[in-house]
XYZ file of C-alpha atoms in Angstrom:
623
model
C -34.414 113.344 10.666
C -36.556 113.203 7.524
C -36.464 110.673 4.741
C -38.326 111.374 1.529
C -40.883 109.195 -0.200
C -41.849 109.772 -3.828
C -45.266 108.915 -5.244
C -47.116 109.681 -8.445
C -50.438 111.447 -8.655
C -52.381 113.061 -11.442
C -50.290 116.191 -11.305
C -46.980 114.362 -11.579
C -44.469 113.337 -8.914
C -44.757 114.733 -5.398
C -42.595 114.245 -2.313
C -43.803 112.899 1.026
C -41.562 113.189 4.078
C -41.055 110.205 6.368
C -40.111 111.116 9.897
C -38.116 109.009 12.293
C -41.412 108.444 14.119
C -42.683 106.650 11.021
C -39.569 104.484 10.960
C -40.071 103.637 14.607
C -43.437 102.146 13.693
C -41.708 99.544 11.518
C -41.836 96.157 13.190
C -38.269 94.808 13.018
C -38.617 93.149 16.389
C -41.554 90.756 16.097
C -40.198 87.504 14.756
C -42.034 85.472 12.218
C -42.992 81.851 13.087
C -40.241 79.687 14.494
C -37.780 78.799 11.780
C -35.322 75.937 11.882
C -31.711 76.776 12.622
C -30.380 74.878 9.625
C -31.761 75.688 6.208
C -30.554 74.370 2.910
C -31.561 77.097 0.516
C -30.593 80.707 -0.127
C -32.254 83.678 -1.752
C -32.766 83.833 -5.482
C -30.092 86.096 -6.876
C -30.957 85.590 -10.514
C -32.861 88.883 -10.646
C -30.056 90.857 -9.052
C -27.814 91.015 -12.111
C -28.656 94.153 -14.094
C -27.747 94.721 -17.694
C -24.366 96.142 -18.559
C -26.021 99.373 -19.796
C -27.602 100.013 -16.431
C -24.249 99.350 -14.781
C -22.640 102.040 -16.887
C -25.293 104.715 -16.426
C -26.200 104.098 -12.776
C -29.840 103.291 -13.424
C -31.976 101.599 -10.735
C -31.660 97.872 -10.368
C -34.653 96.095 -11.946
C -37.368 95.168 -9.458
C -37.628 91.540 -8.451
C -41.120 90.500 -9.483
C -40.941 87.101 -7.772
C -42.931 87.613 -4.554
C -43.810 83.972 -4.007
C -42.810 82.133 -0.839
C -42.616 85.359 1.142
C -42.808 83.463 4.418
C -40.000 80.968 3.753
C -36.941 81.156 6.042
C -33.740 82.272 4.349
C -29.997 81.627 4.668
C -27.871 84.471 3.258
C -24.190 85.018 2.544
C -24.493 88.640 1.443
C -26.348 91.848 2.294
C -27.354 92.275 -1.348
C -30.726 90.475 -1.058
C -31.494 92.696 1.941
C -30.612 95.886 0.064
C -32.697 94.662 -2.856
C -35.774 95.434 -0.749
C -34.861 99.156 -0.877
C -35.346 99.566 -4.632
C -35.309 101.895 -6.491
C -32.681 103.488 -4.227
C -30.317 100.579 -4.936
C -28.311 101.385 -8.059
C -25.283 99.875 -9.762
C -22.556 102.366 -10.689
C -19.284 101.193 -12.212
C -20.107 97.650 -11.172
C -20.570 98.607 -7.505
C -23.897 98.740 -5.650
C -24.888 102.025 -3.966
C -27.894 103.357 -2.071
C -28.783 106.714 -3.549
C -31.751 108.974 -3.196
C -34.811 108.627 -1.033
C -35.999 105.476 0.690
C -39.662 104.739 0.042
C -41.812 104.029 3.078
C -43.235 100.899 1.446
C -39.697 99.662 0.858
C -38.924 100.057 4.543
C -41.884 97.865 5.386
C -40.740 95.275 2.839
C -37.256 95.420 4.350
C -38.706 94.703 7.794
C -40.723 91.749 6.507
C -37.747 90.350 4.609
C -35.370 90.681 7.589
C -37.765 88.648 9.725
C -37.381 85.675 7.369
C -33.600 85.423 7.723
C -32.621 82.591 10.079
C -28.987 82.094 9.022
C -26.343 84.566 7.880
C -22.706 84.109 6.845
C -20.732 87.322 7.275
C -17.640 87.133 5.097
C -15.293 89.232 2.982
C -15.192 86.532 0.326
C -16.800 87.865 -2.803
C -19.143 85.789 -4.910
C -17.592 85.930 -8.410
C -21.093 86.263 -9.896
C -22.029 89.194 -7.657
C -20.989 92.841 -7.745
C -19.530 94.331 -4.547
C -21.478 96.620 -2.223
C -20.181 100.099 -1.434
C -19.344 100.614 2.269
C -21.608 103.666 2.263
C -24.618 101.516 1.385
C -24.026 99.277 4.391
C -23.460 102.309 6.603
C -26.816 103.705 5.498
C -28.447 100.373 6.283
C -27.015 100.621 9.795
C -28.424 104.154 10.078
C -31.889 102.863 9.247
C -31.515 100.280 11.993
C -30.434 102.941 14.493
C -33.832 104.625 14.097
C -35.802 101.452 14.803
C -36.556 99.481 17.912
C -35.587 95.860 18.384
C -33.097 93.675 16.484
C -32.609 94.047 12.747
C -32.787 90.247 12.266
C -35.346 89.132 14.894
C -35.463 85.492 13.680
C -31.725 84.927 13.227
C -30.686 81.571 14.712
C -27.209 81.016 13.289
C -24.422 83.515 12.554
C -21.181 82.492 10.851
C -18.319 85.044 10.848
C -15.824 83.606 8.361
C -12.837 85.679 7.139
C -14.717 88.918 7.717
C -12.203 91.533 8.890
C -13.571 94.294 6.633
C -17.203 93.353 7.351
C -17.065 93.552 11.140
C -18.484 97.091 11.100
C -21.909 95.544 10.484
C -21.815 93.285 13.553
C -24.285 95.483 15.429
C -26.975 94.388 12.975
C -26.669 90.842 14.340
C -27.456 91.575 17.993
C -30.623 89.573 18.558
C -32.028 87.432 21.396
C -33.050 84.766 18.874
C -29.408 83.770 18.177
C -28.627 80.168 19.106
C -25.441 79.322 17.175
C -22.288 81.421 16.625
C -19.217 80.477 14.541
C -16.050 82.555 14.290
C -13.097 81.721 12.023
C -10.297 83.395 10.114
C -10.981 86.856 11.553
C -9.187 89.221 13.938
C -10.788 89.240 17.366
C -10.563 93.006 18.163
C -14.061 93.883 16.972
C -15.402 90.416 17.660
C -14.755 90.552 21.402
C -16.799 93.777 21.691
C -19.656 92.145 19.838
C -19.340 89.008 21.972
C -19.448 90.980 25.215
C -22.579 92.844 24.075
C -24.158 89.620 22.840
C -23.845 88.141 26.333
C -26.566 90.588 27.412
C -28.649 90.317 24.239
C -28.624 86.551 23.577
C -28.469 84.735 26.886
C -29.979 81.616 25.255
C -27.023 81.099 22.902
C -26.432 77.338 22.939
C -23.555 76.720 20.490
C -20.186 78.471 19.999
C -17.514 77.386 17.519
C -14.205 79.270 17.530
C -11.643 78.598 14.795
C -9.824 77.402 12.938
C -7.567 80.022 11.264
C -7.952 82.422 14.185
C -6.368 83.177 17.523
C -8.384 84.399 20.486
C -7.240 85.719 23.839
C -8.051 84.413 27.293
C -10.344 87.436 27.647
C -12.516 86.290 24.734
C -12.584 82.795 26.176
C -13.768 84.189 29.496
C -16.607 86.036 27.747
C -17.636 82.803 26.004
C -17.872 81.028 29.328
C -20.392 83.653 30.420
C -23.033 82.002 28.229
C -24.301 79.603 30.858
C -26.816 77.888 28.527
C -24.121 76.575 26.176
C -24.755 73.009 25.067
C -21.956 72.878 22.488
C -18.461 74.394 22.594
C -15.871 73.836 19.873
C -12.356 75.273 20.221
C -10.561 74.517 16.967
C -6.900 75.409 17.424
C -7.635 78.982 18.488
C -5.986 79.262 21.914
C -2.247 79.947 22.266
C -2.197 78.091 25.601
C -4.445 75.702 27.485
C -4.160 74.771 31.144
C -5.944 72.877 33.886
C -7.582 76.049 35.220
C -9.289 76.727 31.882
C -10.324 73.066 31.681
C -12.008 73.370 35.064
C -13.819 76.556 34.022
C -15.162 74.909 30.856
C -16.221 71.893 32.894
C -18.375 74.164 35.068
C -20.724 75.011 32.175
C -23.903 73.454 33.583
C -25.617 72.469 30.308
C -22.621 71.505 28.151
C -23.255 68.316 26.161
C -20.681 68.576 23.339
C -17.036 69.569 23.821
C -14.641 69.582 20.855
C -11.057 70.652 21.565
C -8.420 70.822 18.841
C -5.165 71.703 20.590
C -2.677 70.556 17.982
C -0.587 73.745 18.131
C -1.445 74.750 21.692
C 1.003 74.831 24.587
C -0.595 72.694 27.282
C 0.173 73.202 30.953
C -1.031 70.204 32.990
C -1.995 70.471 36.661
C 0.889 70.240 39.165
C 1.715 66.752 40.354
C 0.483 65.804 43.819
C 3.357 64.668 46.065
C 2.950 61.181 47.461
C 5.174 58.528 48.996
C 2.843 55.562 48.809
C 3.679 52.558 46.667
C 2.669 52.621 42.992
C -0.723 51.115 42.204
C -1.974 51.879 45.766
C -2.282 55.626 46.300
C -4.305 57.160 49.095
C -7.156 59.382 47.958
C -7.158 62.122 50.582
C -10.871 62.839 50.715
C -11.524 65.851 52.819
C -7.761 65.951 53.320
C -7.601 69.412 54.867
C -10.372 68.606 57.348
C -8.766 65.320 58.338
C -5.378 66.920 58.882
C -6.916 69.678 60.980
C -8.690 67.116 63.151
C -5.493 65.061 63.510
C -3.513 68.132 64.525
C -6.136 69.076 67.128
C -6.163 65.537 68.516
C -2.367 65.514 68.634
C -2.282 68.816 70.511
C -4.891 67.514 72.982
C -2.852 64.359 73.605
C 0.324 66.390 74.091
C -1.400 68.700 76.553
C -2.831 65.758 78.484
C 0.558 64.031 78.614
C 2.259 67.210 79.744
C -0.261 67.624 82.538
C 0.032 63.978 83.658
C 3.807 64.053 83.535
C 3.889 67.325 85.412
C 1.741 65.749 88.141
C 4.001 62.698 88.269
C 7.125 64.877 88.388
C 5.652 66.862 91.271
C 4.761 63.750 93.240
C 8.187 62.229 92.474
C 9.953 65.335 93.758
C 7.946 65.137 96.930
C 9.031 61.503 97.382
C 12.682 62.323 96.370
C 12.437 59.788 93.560
C 14.237 59.723 90.232
C 13.651 62.826 88.192
C 11.299 62.521 85.234
C 11.727 64.583 82.073
C 9.394 67.569 81.927
C 8.657 66.999 78.213
C 7.354 63.804 76.608
C 9.459 62.040 74.044
C 8.615 63.073 70.501
C 7.395 60.668 67.837
C 9.869 59.676 65.168
C 9.537 61.692 61.947
C 7.079 60.452 59.362
C 8.685 58.667 56.419
C 6.404 60.734 54.188
C 7.193 64.457 54.623
C 4.013 65.553 52.805
C 1.732 64.011 55.442
C 2.751 64.647 59.027
C 2.297 62.039 61.763
C 0.666 59.545 59.395
C 1.591 55.958 60.182
C 0.841 52.736 58.367
C -1.874 51.881 60.885
C -3.844 54.905 59.666
C -4.369 53.618 56.107
C -8.059 53.751 55.138
C -9.903 50.479 55.395
C -12.548 51.455 52.828
C -11.620 49.959 49.426
C -13.253 52.964 47.731
C -10.485 55.129 49.191
C -7.787 53.203 47.307
C -7.240 53.686 43.590
C -4.948 52.576 40.845
C -2.490 54.714 38.901
C -5.043 55.183 36.148
C -7.429 57.095 38.412
C -7.458 60.881 38.673
C -5.083 62.609 41.049
C -6.607 63.498 44.417
C -6.372 67.229 43.694
C -8.234 67.037 40.357
C -11.754 68.419 40.246
C -14.550 66.896 38.180
C -16.840 68.675 35.739
C -18.765 68.145 32.472
C -21.720 66.596 34.290
C -24.009 66.474 31.218
C -21.431 65.700 28.528
C -22.371 63.201 25.809
C -19.838 63.998 23.047
C -16.085 64.454 23.545
C -13.620 65.024 20.688
C -9.987 65.945 21.475
C -6.866 66.557 19.367
C -3.585 67.052 21.213
C -0.806 65.441 23.197
C -1.525 62.317 25.223
C -1.265 64.101 28.575
C -4.035 66.513 27.544
C -6.222 63.616 26.385
C -5.692 61.883 29.720
C -6.495 64.962 31.832
C -9.692 65.780 29.922
C -11.002 62.202 30.191
C -10.259 62.148 33.912
C -12.068 65.477 34.373
C -15.378 64.268 32.909
C -17.941 63.286 35.539
C -20.770 62.448 33.129
C -21.766 58.789 32.896
C -23.658 59.319 29.623
C -20.844 59.931 27.111
C -21.662 58.096 23.864
C -19.341 59.693 21.267
C -15.556 59.886 21.811
C -12.823 60.816 19.341
C -9.161 60.904 20.431
C -6.432 62.138 18.093
C -2.831 62.012 19.274
C -0.841 64.872 17.747
C 2.805 64.398 18.653
C 6.137 63.364 17.145
C 6.725 60.588 19.659
C 3.533 58.558 20.146
C 3.471 56.080 23.000
C 1.195 53.316 21.754
C 0.950 51.559 25.119
C 0.135 54.758 27.015
C -2.493 55.647 24.410
C -3.886 52.107 24.656
C -4.329 52.643 28.397
C -6.434 55.747 27.627
C -8.608 53.702 25.284
C -9.024 51.009 27.932
C -9.968 53.705 30.445
C -12.697 55.231 28.311
C -14.078 51.796 27.418
C -14.371 51.005 31.111
C -15.674 54.424 32.097
C -18.494 54.511 29.519
C -18.955 50.815 28.841
C -22.749 50.945 28.729
C -23.208 54.184 26.769
C -20.515 54.356 24.072
C -21.772 53.905 20.521
C -19.040 55.791 18.616
C -15.265 55.616 19.132
C -12.708 57.149 16.763
C -8.984 56.948 17.507
C -6.394 58.606 15.289
C -2.742 59.511 15.142
C -1.466 62.524 13.197
C 2.184 63.325 12.555
C 2.779 67.080 13.119
C 5.063 67.512 10.108
C 3.085 66.565 7.006
C 6.203 66.935 4.839
C 7.822 63.956 6.560
C 6.623 60.379 6.590
C 6.447 58.779 10.018
C 6.022 55.144 10.914
C 2.827 54.829 12.943
C 2.758 53.171 16.310
C 1.240 49.717 16.509
C -1.957 49.524 18.515
C -1.720 46.620 20.975
C -3.691 43.609 19.846
C -5.551 43.317 23.167
C -6.790 46.922 22.905
C -7.987 46.395 19.359
C -9.864 43.258 20.390
C -11.457 45.131 23.299
C -12.679 47.792 20.878
C -14.006 45.290 18.380
C -15.874 43.304 21.018
C -17.459 46.366 22.653
C -21.093 45.405 22.169
C -22.519 48.918 22.413
C -20.473 50.327 19.509
C -22.127 51.271 16.223
C -19.160 53.257 14.892
C -15.462 52.390 15.148
C -12.778 54.311 13.252
C -9.029 53.830 13.511
C -6.498 55.752 11.436
C -2.818 56.549 11.732
C -2.221 53.576 14.032
C -1.051 50.278 12.595
C -2.913 47.087 13.483
C -0.904 43.887 13.598
C -3.834 41.571 12.993
C -5.805 40.056 10.124
C -8.971 39.949 12.295
C -9.324 36.182 11.997
C -9.469 35.437 15.708
C -11.443 38.579 16.566
C -14.104 37.852 13.978
C -14.414 34.284 15.252
C -15.254 35.710 18.677
C -17.882 37.966 17.156
C -19.616 35.165 15.276
C -19.594 32.772 18.262
C -20.645 35.268 20.954
C -22.934 37.890 19.378
C -23.016 39.653 16.000
C -21.492 43.107 16.055
C -23.783 46.154 15.992
C -21.236 48.131 13.983
C -22.655 50.234 11.178
C -19.433 52.134 10.404
C -16.169 50.210 10.703
C -13.046 51.952 9.392
C -9.575 50.444 9.711
C -6.312 51.988 8.469
C -5.781 51.578 4.756
C -2.017 51.701 5.311
C -2.079 48.897 7.894
C 1.040 46.942 8.840
C -0.731 43.774 7.742
C -3.554 44.299 5.286
C -6.590 42.081 5.041
C -7.029 39.358 2.460
C -9.978 39.523 0.079
C -11.170 36.204 1.494
C -11.486 37.795 4.929
C -14.169 40.175 3.616
C -16.708 37.367 3.803
C -15.983 36.968 7.516
C -16.628 40.692 7.948
C -20.012 40.267 6.276
C -20.984 37.427 8.588
C -19.717 39.046 11.786
C -21.082 42.555 11.087
C -24.500 42.175 9.435
C -25.480 45.843 9.986
C -22.442 47.432 8.304
C -23.162 50.388 6.016
C -19.582 51.643 5.562
C -16.375 49.587 5.787
C -12.746 50.610 5.263
C -9.594 48.515 5.280
C -6.303 47.880 3.556
C -6.030 44.864 1.243
C -2.845 42.812 1.068
C -3.032 42.052 -2.643
C -5.497 41.196 -5.409
C -4.857 37.456 -5.325
C -6.512 34.470 -3.675
C -9.990 35.448 -4.829
C -12.692 32.863 -4.085
C -14.247 31.600 -7.307
C -17.910 30.712 -7.720
C -19.358 28.622 -10.558
C -21.979 30.489 -12.494
C -24.927 28.269 -11.347
C -23.890 28.867 -7.735
C -23.948 32.654 -7.986
C -27.682 32.968 -7.364
C -27.655 30.718 -4.312
C -24.481 32.217 -2.852
C -25.549 35.851 -3.388
C -25.729 37.592 -0.033
C -28.204 40.240 1.030
C -25.783 42.445 2.931
C -26.637 46.151 3.099
C -23.116 47.622 2.791
C -23.254 50.820 0.739
C -19.686 52.169 0.933
C -16.407 50.280 0.663
C -13.191 52.255 1.236
C -10.131 50.234 0.193
C -6.613 50.320 -1.153
C -3.626 48.023 -1.611
C 0.095 48.627 -2.123
C 0.522 47.820 -5.815
C -1.548 47.148 -8.962
C -2.073 43.689 -10.430
C -0.691 42.848 -13.853
C -3.599 40.648 -14.968
C -6.709 42.636 -16.032
C -8.762 39.421 -15.817
C -8.039 39.370 -12.107
C -9.840 42.722 -11.687
C -13.026 41.269 -13.179
C -12.930 38.418 -10.654
C -12.480 40.938 -7.826
C -15.502 42.911 -9.054
C -17.617 39.763 -9.347
C -16.621 38.707 -5.814
C -17.495 42.140 -4.368
C -20.859 42.088 -6.152
C -21.655 38.751 -4.500
C -20.709 40.022 -1.047
C -22.194 43.503 -1.324
C -25.074 43.558 -3.819
C -26.244 46.995 -2.560
C -22.853 48.703 -2.894
C -23.203 52.359 -3.957
C -19.601 53.558 -3.988
C -15.972 52.505 -3.608
C -13.732 55.138 -2.070
C -10.098 55.057 -3.124
C -6.942 56.521 -1.612
C -4.093 58.183 -3.550
C -0.956 56.091 -3.499
C -2.879 52.918 -2.702
C -3.619 51.563 -6.185
C -6.494 54.008 -6.564
C -6.682 53.742 -10.357
C -7.287 49.981 -10.398
C -9.852 50.254 -7.583
C -11.755 52.898 -9.535
C -11.772 50.529 -12.490
C -12.941 47.682 -10.243
C -15.888 49.816 -9.142
C -16.838 50.404 -12.791
C -16.876 46.642 -13.223
C -19.006 46.236 -10.082
C -21.578 48.631 -11.537
C -21.642 46.554 -14.725
C -22.353 43.458 -12.609
C -25.187 45.290 -10.844
C -26.683 46.413 -14.156
C -26.470 42.887 -15.532
C -28.232 41.484 -12.453
C -30.954 44.093 -12.756
C -31.598 43.292 -16.430
C -31.550 39.577 -15.733
C -34.060 40.043 -12.922
C -36.344 42.053 -15.194
C -36.299 39.337 -17.830
C -37.031 36.674 -15.233
C -40.025 38.633 -13.944
C -41.305 39.099 -17.467
C -41.036 35.384 -18.248
C -42.991 34.514 -15.105
């Protein structure tokens, strides 16, 4: 295959042929210096928009003269910046980009250098409204150029996002590279993706992060291929599986390096493991460790005893016959049947004496296998049974971030509270972030949330290791008075993010905000519902300076059921908030929860902050 290169000499334009051997010399494979996976900039597309005249006549796209920062890593969402390196073959005809004519050898080298800088690519069918589309033939020709080179086209690519890209999947072969560390797939049919994924398993064995979904459905086959990446540290399954069962849970748990597992199973049919038959009293179940081995040994011992008895009785019967005594049965009497049909010949005297062999109802079933030995982050959305089974399956003692979202029409608040108690006990020393939510499946209908038991809420609030606590969807029947008293008397909370439901059964009074400040000195973000805009503590003007706190709260997320009729009251609220939170940067509001008045209150808070700043400047100047 020959490509043609044009150059000018004194006699005019001449043609130089470029053989495939020349293309093979291009270094697509050698990566440039290590680039970070996440980058926050993209290529400059300002020079890619030709004039309308050139679009009409199919003239070459103007050359991009900006050659600065040629070693910077790039994040792209289009092939256009890549094709731009093949000028002047890139032309715009009828507002569509084409590759026409010969490819210059120097442009091929520039293409190789440019491709090595790309560390992140988003493959998508979504068209940038400020960018002209690319003809399929131009991308096909780009793939042809890659076919005549050695090594990956993007040797430094760390992150690939395939987002709504059904018509762009033909270019997936360009993204086969051993440098890939993160893969995201969403809103795209899996037919072409599974072929790419299977090939990638051989090309990128060091892939450490896979995110599947949402807006897609993948088969069990694709899931099996994903589990072939044994170096995965992060796996996110965002409502992509039609079904989920205990077998798949066990397979995921076997990933040896997995640290983050996010499972959104809101529309997934879950099949829990089969129940283990037992006849022992509730709260005291027997954990049958090495159950099969123990039963085998018991059966062998039983057979040996039976054989010994038969032999002894046979000897006695023989001697008795010789003495003409009473006849003795030739077979020993059998033992009465066990009251528990699932465990043969197991009597009450055989109960294990080791307390470790006895567990409560909250412990895993004897048949359940453990996994997730390195897990630190666990986020789950689904029915309560799924939440329970996943928590029980985790063997890691280092989990520090847990988020549980119940997605069901009939929430059981007490059963969910038992799950929360379990995770607080299981990871008491390591947890620093807990988020618990309830979501009603039908968003068109309003559902009354379940009430989180007061004891569970207090246990969460008093968990000393927590730096983040978020509760939404559940109602809390408490004004925090007693809980906050415990915090101030025992030890100040380490919470930095503390979010309570805005639509709580009983909102918080404005006066209670001061108790929050005193009990949680490290808070940066706080959310709660407010009962009403009354009962505001008043401070005389001379006392403002001495009573001004130095709390570092930056974000306050609030709402209350109805607006207040007195505008003067809003000014008092703003003044009170400025005293409590002098470093406040924003107030987040919630539609349907008096959001307009709270936005106005924040404007008043900013006026208070400006006034304090000006007053401080004047005081400094007078000194």
